[in-house]
Tab-separated table of C-alpha atoms and ligand atoms in Angstrom:
chain	number	residue	atom	x	y	z
P	1178	UNK	CA	93.749	75.263	116.728
P	1179	UNK	CA	97.264	75.766	118.091
P	1180	UNK	CA	99.091	79.124	117.979
P	1181	UNK	CA	102.225	80.625	119.443
P	1182	UNK	CA	101.716	83.731	121.493
P	1183	UNK	CA	103.404	86.214	123.825
P	1184	UNK	CA	102.172	88.711	126.427
P	1185	UNK	CA	103.585	91.907	124.890
P	1186	UNK	CA	106.224	93.771	126.943
P	1187	UNK	CA	106.728	90.768	129.254
P	1188	UNK	CA	110.099	89.050	128.849
P	1189	UNK	CA	110.207	85.472	127.607
P	1190	UNK	CA	106.359	84.921	127.717
P	1191	UNK	CA	106.211	82.834	124.620
P	1192	UNK	CA	103.848	79.901	124.849
P	1193	UNK	CA	101.437	77.605	123.032
P	1194	UNK	CA	97.812	78.849	123.094
P	1195	UNK	CA	94.580	77.152	121.900
P	1196	UNK	CA	92.252	79.374	119.678
P	1197	UNK	CA	89.179	78.977	117.642
P	1198	UNK	CA	89.792	78.198	113.989
P	1199	UNK	CA	89.203	81.552	112.086
P	1200	UNK	CA	86.216	81.799	109.769
P	1201	UNK	CA	86.150	83.136	106.179
P	1202	UNK	CA	82.853	84.809	106.844
P	1203	UNK	CA	84.507	87.099	109.434
P	1204	UNK	CA	86.244	88.969	106.600
P	1205	UNK	CA	84.046	91.607	105.008
P	1206	UNK	CA	82.633	91.890	101.530
P	1207	UNK	CA	82.861	88.068	100.811
P	1208	UNK	CA	86.644	88.673	100.232
P	1209	UNK	CA	87.745	86.222	103.011
P	1210	UNK	CA	90.260	83.473	102.391
P	1211	UNK	CA	91.057	80.745	104.965
P	1212	UNK	CA	94.650	79.688	104.722
P	1213	UNK	CA	96.307	76.585	106.153
P	1214	UNK	CA	99.762	77.641	107.434
P	1215	UNK	CA	102.473	75.486	105.929
P	1216	UNK	CA	105.587	77.339	107.134
P	1217	UNK	CA	106.364	80.340	109.308
P	1218	UNK	CA	109.793	81.910	109.559
P	1219	UNK	CA	111.222	83.337	112.791
P	1220	UNK	CA	113.420	86.418	112.888
P	1221	UNK	CA	115.012	89.051	115.113
P	1222	UNK	CA	111.664	90.790	115.375
P	1223	UNK	CA	110.033	87.732	116.983
P	1224	UNK	CA	113.017	87.455	119.306
P	1225	UNK	CA	112.799	91.125	120.326
P	1226	UNK	CA	109.043	90.937	120.860
P	1227	UNK	CA	109.616	87.866	123.134
P	1228	UNK	CA	112.313	89.927	124.932
P	1229	UNK	CA	109.550	92.357	125.833
P	1230	UNK	CA	111.068	95.142	123.684
P	1231	UNK	CA	107.963	95.910	121.692
P	1232	UNK	CA	104.802	94.286	120.283
P	1233	UNK	CA	101.145	95.153	120.976
P	1234	UNK	CA	98.231	92.767	121.610
P	1235	UNK	CA	95.021	93.236	119.541
P	1236	UNK	CA	92.118	95.082	121.140
P	1237	UNK	CA	90.316	92.771	123.593
P	1238	UNK	CA	93.261	90.387	123.973
P	1239	UNK	CA	96.084	90.228	126.537
P	1240	UNK	CA	98.237	88.203	124.158
P	1241	UNK	CA	99.583	88.463	120.677
P	1242	UNK	CA	100.013	85.626	118.242
P	1243	UNK	CA	103.458	85.972	116.752
P	1244	UNK	CA	104.644	85.405	113.226
P	1245	UNK	CA	104.962	87.485	110.119
P	1246	UNK	CA	107.056	85.484	107.705
P	1247	UNK	CA	104.499	83.172	106.248
P	1248	UNK	CA	103.612	80.660	103.623
P	1249	UNK	CA	100.437	78.718	103.370
P	1250	UNK	CA	97.699	77.025	101.142
P	1251	UNK	CA	94.185	78.232	100.515
P	1252	UNK	CA	91.491	75.933	101.972
P	1253	UNK	CA	88.388	78.028	101.586
P	1254	UNK	CA	87.388	81.269	99.762
P	1255	UNK	CA	84.509	83.790	100.190
P	1256	UNK	CA	82.034	84.293	97.370
P	1257	UNK	CA	83.778	87.432	96.045
P	1258	UNK	CA	87.216	85.917	95.718
P	1259	UNK	CA	87.874	85.215	92.036
P	1260	UNK	CA	91.602	85.454	91.955
P	1261	UNK	CA	92.444	82.564	94.322
P	1262	UNK	CA	91.319	78.952	94.510
P	1263	UNK	CA	91.464	76.218	97.039
P	1264	UNK	CA	94.856	74.581	96.802
P	1265	UNK	CA	96.711	77.742	95.706
P	1266	UNK	CA	99.905	78.635	97.603
P	1267	UNK	CA	99.949	82.110	99.132
P	1268	UNK	CA	102.038	84.560	101.202
P	1269	UNK	CA	100.276	87.320	103.119
P	1270	UNK	CA	101.601	90.801	103.518
P	1271	UNK	CA	102.092	92.176	107.085
P	1272	UNK	CA	100.798	95.657	107.610
P	1273	UNK	CA	97.159	96.651	107.260
P	1274	UNK	CA	95.761	100.075	106.263
P	1275	UNK	CA	93.959	100.695	109.500
P	1276	UNK	CA	95.636	103.971	110.372
P	1277	UNK	CA	94.401	107.484	109.733
P	1278	UNK	CA	97.135	108.778	107.489
P	1279	UNK	CA	96.633	109.627	103.917
P	1280	UNK	CA	99.082	106.698	103.076
P	1281	UNK	CA	96.697	104.211	104.750
P	1282	UNK	CA	93.803	105.661	102.837
P	1283	UNK	CA	95.535	105.206	99.441
P	1284	UNK	CA	96.706	101.682	100.221
P	1285	UNK	CA	100.371	102.704	100.900
P	1286	UNK	CA	100.265	101.740	104.541
P	1287	UNK	CA	103.978	100.796	104.492
P	1288	UNK	CA	104.530	104.577	104.368
P	1289	UNK	CA	102.053	105.381	107.198
P	1290	UNK	CA	102.804	108.486	109.272
P	1291	UNK	CA	100.720	107.153	112.155
P	1292	UNK	CA	102.528	106.224	115.403
P	1293	UNK	CA	100.200	103.344	115.891
P	1294	UNK	CA	100.567	100.838	113.043
P	1295	UNK	CA	98.771	97.540	112.524
P	1296	UNK	CA	100.950	94.575	111.610
P	1297	UNK	CA	100.165	90.931	111.838
P	1298	UNK	CA	102.231	89.140	114.441
P	1299	UNK	CA	103.841	92.455	115.557
P	1300	UNK	CA	101.444	95.150	116.387
P	1301	UNK	CA	97.667	95.011	117.136
P	1302	UNK	CA	96.797	92.073	114.936
P	1303	UNK	CA	97.475	88.357	115.522
P	1304	UNK	CA	100.164	86.782	113.295
P	1305	UNK	CA	100.710	83.645	111.399
P	1306	UNK	CA	102.264	81.270	113.944
P	1307	UNK	CA	99.049	79.343	113.994
P	1308	UNK	CA	97.572	76.414	112.123
P	1309	UNK	CA	95.235	78.612	110.110
P	1310	UNK	CA	94.538	82.246	109.483
P	1311	UNK	CA	91.737	84.187	107.719
P	1312	UNK	CA	92.550	87.213	105.516
P	1313	UNK	CA	91.172	89.336	102.830
P	1314	UNK	CA	92.353	88.225	99.284
P	1315	UNK	CA	93.529	91.867	98.891
P	1316	UNK	CA	96.507	91.053	101.106
P	1317	UNK	CA	97.469	87.649	99.707
P	1318	UNK	CA	100.137	87.042	97.069
P	1319	UNK	CA	99.826	83.980	94.857
P	1320	UNK	CA	102.932	81.851	94.847
P	1321	UNK	CA	104.003	79.701	91.869
P	1322	UNK	CA	104.350	76.092	92.964
P	1323	UNK	CA	107.904	76.081	91.509
P	1324	UNK	CA	109.093	78.222	94.362
P	1325	UNK	CA	107.045	76.693	97.210
P	1326	UNK	CA	110.088	75.230	98.953
P	1327	UNK	CA	111.665	78.665	99.560
P	1328	UNK	CA	108.514	80.914	99.534
P	1329	UNK	CA	108.757	81.488	103.255
P	1330	UNK	CA	111.648	83.725	102.423
P	1331	UNK	CA	109.426	86.101	100.451
P	1332	UNK	CA	108.426	88.350	103.384
P	1333	UNK	CA	111.971	89.240	104.458
P	1334	UNK	CA	112.805	89.624	100.753
P	1335	UNK	CA	109.892	92.070	100.285
P	1336	UNK	CA	111.575	94.513	102.738
P	1337	UNK	CA	114.706	94.520	100.567
P	1338	UNK	CA	112.661	94.876	97.371
P	1339	UNK	CA	111.122	98.009	98.900
P	1340	UNK	CA	114.497	99.389	99.815
P	1341	UNK	CA	115.889	98.795	96.265
P	1342	UNK	CA	112.728	100.248	94.688
P	1343	UNK	CA	113.031	103.296	96.785
P	1344	UNK	CA	116.685	103.664	95.793
P	1345	UNK	CA	115.848	103.456	92.144
P	1346	UNK	CA	112.968	105.895	92.572
P	1347	UNK	CA	115.214	108.425	94.381
P	1348	UNK	CA	118.002	107.982	91.823
P	1349	UNK	CA	115.599	109.047	89.020
P	1350	UNK	CA	116.751	112.534	90.037
P	1351	UNK	CA	120.057	111.718	88.163
P	1352	UNK	CA	118.508	111.011	84.792
P	1353	UNK	CA	121.363	108.508	84.264
P	1354	UNK	CA	122.366	106.210	87.058
P	1355	UNK	CA	124.368	103.148	86.183
P	1356	UNK	CA	125.323	101.665	89.573
P	1357	UNK	CA	128.090	99.129	89.513
P	1358	UNK	CA	129.207	98.308	92.987
P	1359	UNK	CA	127.359	97.710	96.222
P	1360	UNK	CA	128.307	96.882	99.817
P	1361	UNK	CA	125.960	94.949	102.064
P	1362	UNK	CA	126.591	95.364	105.727
P	1363	UNK	CA	125.370	92.267	107.573
P	1364	UNK	CA	125.294	88.703	106.075
P	1365	UNK	CA	122.438	87.149	108.026
P	1366	UNK	CA	119.321	86.123	106.090
P	1367	UNK	CA	118.402	89.682	105.252
P	1368	UNK	CA	121.965	90.488	104.086
P	1369	UNK	CA	122.144	87.341	102.014
P	1370	UNK	CA	118.817	87.996	100.373
P	1371	UNK	CA	119.991	91.539	99.650
P	1372	UNK	CA	123.145	90.271	98.051
P	1373	UNK	CA	121.156	87.944	95.951
P	1374	UNK	CA	118.811	90.678	94.753
P	1375	UNK	CA	121.808	92.920	93.914
P	1376	UNK	CA	123.643	90.112	92.028
P	1377	UNK	CA	120.433	89.491	89.988
P	1378	UNK	CA	120.538	93.165	88.984
P	1379	UNK	CA	124.145	92.845	87.907
P	1380	UNK	CA	125.962	94.568	90.691
P	1381	UNK	CA	129.476	93.735	91.913
P	1382	UNK	CA	128.602	92.960	95.502
P	1383	UNK	CA	130.740	93.016	98.657
P	1384	UNK	CA	129.323	91.525	101.907
P	1385	UNK	CA	130.598	92.325	105.350
P	1386	UNK	CA	129.984	90.373	108.520
P	1387	UNK	CA	131.395	89.948	111.977
P	1388	UNK	CA	132.515	86.281	111.801
P	1389	UNK	CA	135.719	84.932	110.372
P	1390	UNK	CA	135.425	83.739	106.781
P	1391	UNK	CA	136.897	80.200	107.231
P	1392	UNK	CA	134.145	77.600	107.633
P	1393	UNK	CA	131.403	80.244	107.720
P	1394	UNK	CA	128.362	79.097	105.685
P	1395	UNK	CA	127.127	82.610	105.176
P	1396	UNK	CA	130.542	83.567	103.580
P	1397	UNK	CA	130.358	80.528	101.375
P	1398	UNK	CA	126.886	81.570	100.240
P	1399	UNK	CA	128.133	85.043	99.392
P	1400	UNK	CA	130.857	83.566	97.226
P	1401	UNK	CA	128.511	81.007	95.637
P	1402	UNK	CA	126.620	83.916	93.871
P	1403	UNK	CA	129.843	85.669	92.911
P	1404	UNK	CA	129.961	88.187	95.779
P	1405	UNK	CA	132.878	88.699	98.213
P	1406	UNK	CA	132.780	88.219	101.999
P	1407	UNK	CA	135.006	90.008	104.410
P	1408	UNK	CA	134.931	89.926	108.229
P	1409	UNK	CA	134.999	93.435	109.595
P	1410	UNK	CA	137.660	92.241	112.062
P	1411	UNK	CA	139.949	91.979	109.074
P	1412	UNK	CA	138.677	94.670	106.828
P	1413	UNK	CA	136.596	97.670	108.109
P	1414	UNK	CA	134.021	99.213	105.790
P	1415	UNK	CA	136.112	102.361	105.749
P	1416	UNK	CA	139.253	100.519	104.637
P	1417	UNK	CA	137.373	98.382	102.214
P	1418	UNK	CA	136.984	101.280	99.722
P	1419	UNK	CA	140.783	101.240	99.244
P	1420	UNK	CA	140.343	97.683	98.122
P	1421	UNK	CA	137.031	97.713	96.265
P	1422	UNK	CA	136.533	101.432	95.594
P	1423	UNK	CA	133.615	103.491	96.841
P	1424	UNK	CA	130.204	102.017	96.517
P	1425	UNK	CA	127.274	103.274	94.418
P	1426	UNK	CA	124.847	101.656	96.846
P	1427	UNK	CA	125.276	100.521	100.414
P	1428	UNK	CA	122.583	98.467	102.177
P	1429	UNK	CA	122.816	98.319	105.958
P	1430	UNK	CA	121.200	95.383	107.826
P	1431	UNK	CA	123.515	94.595	110.768
P	1432	UNK	CA	121.338	95.928	113.585
P	1433	UNK	CA	124.433	97.731	114.756
P	1434	UNK	CA	123.643	101.407	114.327
P	1435	UNK	CA	127.177	102.994	114.790
P	1436	UNK	CA	128.212	101.399	111.516
P	1437	UNK	CA	126.036	103.773	109.576
P	1438	UNK	CA	128.573	106.560	109.907
P	1439	UNK	CA	131.250	104.412	108.292
P	1440	UNK	CA	128.694	103.403	105.665
P	1441	UNK	CA	128.029	107.138	104.826
P	1442	UNK	CA	131.715	107.662	104.215
P	1443	UNK	CA	132.008	104.594	101.970
P	1444	UNK	CA	129.568	105.985	99.371
P	1445	UNK	CA	130.538	107.071	95.935
P	1446	UNK	CA	129.460	110.469	94.524
P	1447	UNK	CA	125.687	110.371	93.895
P	1448	UNK	CA	125.591	107.073	95.839
P	1449	UNK	CA	122.754	106.004	98.077
P	1450	UNK	CA	122.667	104.386	101.493
P	1451	UNK	CA	119.691	102.317	102.475
P	1452	UNK	CA	119.096	101.706	106.206
P	1453	UNK	CA	116.962	98.672	106.980
P	1454	UNK	CA	117.751	97.708	110.638
P	1455	UNK	CA	115.090	98.342	113.292
P	1456	UNK	CA	117.315	99.230	116.324
P	1457	UNK	CA	115.080	99.378	119.409
P	1458	UNK	CA	117.950	100.023	121.838
P	1459	UNK	CA	119.464	103.137	123.419
P	1460	UNK	CA	122.885	103.060	121.855
P	1461	UNK	CA	124.646	106.407	121.263
P	1462	UNK	CA	127.889	107.221	119.535
P	1463	UNK	CA	130.262	110.194	119.436
P	1464	UNK	CA	133.476	110.558	117.498
P	1465	UNK	CA	131.502	111.133	114.310
P	1466	UNK	CA	133.388	113.210	111.727
P	1467	UNK	CA	130.368	115.352	111.139
P	1468	UNK	CA	131.995	118.084	108.941
P	1469	UNK	CA	133.419	115.430	106.653
P	1470	UNK	CA	130.181	113.499	106.411
P	1471	UNK	CA	128.078	116.590	105.881
P	1472	UNK	CA	130.461	117.866	103.163
P	1473	UNK	CA	130.485	114.494	101.383
P	1474	UNK	CA	126.667	114.432	101.286
P	1475	UNK	CA	126.418	118.077	100.076
P	1476	UNK	CA	129.234	118.197	97.566
P	1477	UNK	CA	128.720	114.616	96.345
P	1478	UNK	CA	124.845	114.691	96.143
P	1479	UNK	CA	124.806	111.539	98.201
P	1480	UNK	CA	121.504	110.280	99.647
P	1481	UNK	CA	120.277	108.126	102.575
P	1482	UNK	CA	116.963	106.525	102.972
P	1483	UNK	CA	115.303	104.344	105.634
P	1484	UNK	CA	113.016	101.491	104.643
P	1485	UNK	CA	110.449	99.501	106.643
P	1486	UNK	CA	107.635	97.099	105.791
P	1487	UNK	CA	106.533	96.327	102.274
P	1488	UNK	CA	103.548	96.631	100.008
P	1489	UNK	CA	101.975	94.240	97.537
P	1490	UNK	CA	104.188	95.505	94.668
P	1491	UNK	CA	107.317	94.685	96.649
P	1492	UNK	CA	106.107	91.184	97.387
P	1493	UNK	CA	105.437	90.720	93.692
P	1494	UNK	CA	108.926	91.922	92.808
P	1495	UNK	CA	110.252	89.418	95.399
P	1496	UNK	CA	108.317	86.520	93.771
P	1497	UNK	CA	110.051	87.282	90.431
P	1498	UNK	CA	113.494	87.481	92.188
P	1499	UNK	CA	112.968	84.205	94.011
P	1500	UNK	CA	112.037	82.526	90.715
P	1501	UNK	CA	115.047	84.156	88.934
P	1502	UNK	CA	117.322	83.157	91.709
P	1503	UNK	CA	116.236	79.521	91.449
P	1504	UNK	CA	116.955	79.749	87.727
P	1505	UNK	CA	120.386	81.389	88.064
P	1506	UNK	CA	121.666	79.888	91.344
P	1507	UNK	CA	119.702	76.638	91.688
P	1508	UNK	CA	119.476	75.373	95.261
P	1509	UNK	CA	121.127	78.517	96.726
P	1510	UNK	CA	117.985	79.689	98.535
P	1511	UNK	CA	117.344	76.243	100.116
P	1512	UNK	CA	120.839	76.372	101.649
P	1513	UNK	CA	119.741	79.468	103.552
P	1514	UNK	CA	116.854	77.571	105.219
P	1515	UNK	CA	119.136	75.893	107.794
P	1516	UNK	CA	116.778	75.083	110.674
P	1517	UNK	CA	113.302	73.731	109.970
P	1518	UNK	CA	111.449	72.748	113.165
P	1519	UNK	CA	108.402	70.491	112.858
P	1520	UNK	CA	105.271	71.484	114.817
P	1521	UNK	CA	104.302	74.660	116.589
P	1522	UNK	CA	104.589	72.910	119.909
P	1523	UNK	CA	108.385	72.989	119.479
P	1524	UNK	CA	108.477	76.753	119.774
P	1525	UNK	CA	111.112	76.542	122.547
P	1526	UNK	CA	113.522	75.088	120.024
P	1527	UNK	CA	112.918	77.885	117.584
P	1528	UNK	CA	113.509	80.585	120.227
P	1529	UNK	CA	116.640	78.732	121.350
P	1530	UNK	CA	117.936	78.903	117.791
P	1531	UNK	CA	116.996	82.590	117.559
P	1532	UNK	CA	118.721	83.396	120.767
P	1533	UNK	CA	121.868	81.510	119.922
P	1534	UNK	CA	122.059	81.673	116.166
P	1535	UNK	CA	125.905	81.741	116.092
P	1536	UNK	CA	126.090	78.494	118.107
P	1537	UNK	CA	123.630	76.784	115.827
P	1538	UNK	CA	125.162	78.335	112.592
P	1539	UNK	CA	121.555	79.257	111.824
P	1540	UNK	CA	120.632	81.456	108.869
P	1541	UNK	CA	116.884	80.951	108.712
P	1542	UNK	CA	114.915	79.103	111.331
P	1543	UNK	CA	111.317	78.299	110.519
P	1544	UNK	CA	108.351	76.219	111.663
P	1545	UNK	CA	107.153	73.333	109.445
P	1546	UNK	CA	103.523	73.638	110.520
P	1547	UNK	CA	101.959	71.349	107.882
P	1548	UNK	CA	103.201	69.178	105.044
P	1549	UNK	CA	102.703	70.259	101.447
H	1083	BGC	C1	108.872	93.079	109.381
H	1083	BGC	C2	108.169	94.338	108.797
H	1083	BGC	C3	107.797	95.256	109.869
H	1083	BGC	C4	108.933	95.625	110.788
H	1083	BGC	C5	108.571	96.578	111.880
H	1083	BGC	C6	109.953	93.534	110.325
H	1083	BGC	O1	110.532	92.415	110.897
H	1083	BGC	O2	109.415	92.267	108.384
H	1083	BGC	O3	107.043	93.862	108.041
H	1083	BGC	O4	107.182	96.465	109.322
H	1083	BGC	O5	109.464	94.415	111.281
H	1083	BGC	O6	107.610	96.134	112.748
């Protein structure tokens, strides 16, 4: 079968490879499921791995099959799989509990404290940019056919669901927390999905991006679900609080780390800042008003939390939000899926879109691997 692989830490090594079709029997306890891949999304993580910034090949291999945003159909099941049947649509989670930490042992591997983590398509396990994959049913989420067209968005959404779940868990410290306003920094696909999840929860939502509003599809999508869009060239996060008030929740997903200090200062008393950008670079910043920020956090009981990866429960929350979004804002999610590329062999096209997303006006680029 065909797959898309890189040599980790080698710049621009992405290529097509030929591999054996995986076997259900290779998964232990009769829990194996063979999945035909239908769609695979591509994101900044895939771009950064292909840039040689990170990524680890599985043991015994000198290459890593990419891909973690996935959607497929079950074609075969092991004898102990009762919850899935041939023909079911599924999305697989990304991280596996193969570490030594207590969190791996209790199935909360998204909170692992190990330095080495095991993630399909990213670190130490082959990913889903392939015609088939085999996986234990324990890591597969069943997808209702009604959301099949947009289910490849579930994996990125799961990260947001985890962030929002953590925020509500942390805010239980308050006994009463009735958040009303939120700012989302970054309006790429993660930012847009975050805004959607917050609108579904009834927040007044303000999105901030780099690009000018006029003619910008992402800005249009913000407004289509009743959120605002501002370009930070016209309105900084700091100044935005004069217009919109301070925010009960701020979700950062720009990938531009210096902005987090502005975000901290835009929080309301008792508010919470969620950081979701994986910033692999070396950027540093000074000119941070540290006394002010420290005092705001202390006197105002503000909180900040980082969030990475997602567990089964976050994927399941995401399934519900995708279905609710289709009901409330029909067709909105499909508008995010701007660049479908047919066939894994056209990987160069996908990476060109990833590297030049502004030129392409791309929100979500994905492979259409097989028809459904
Ligand atoms: C993936 C996560 C993963 C993270 C760090 C993200 O792109 O969506 O599942 O944990 O990268 O590797």
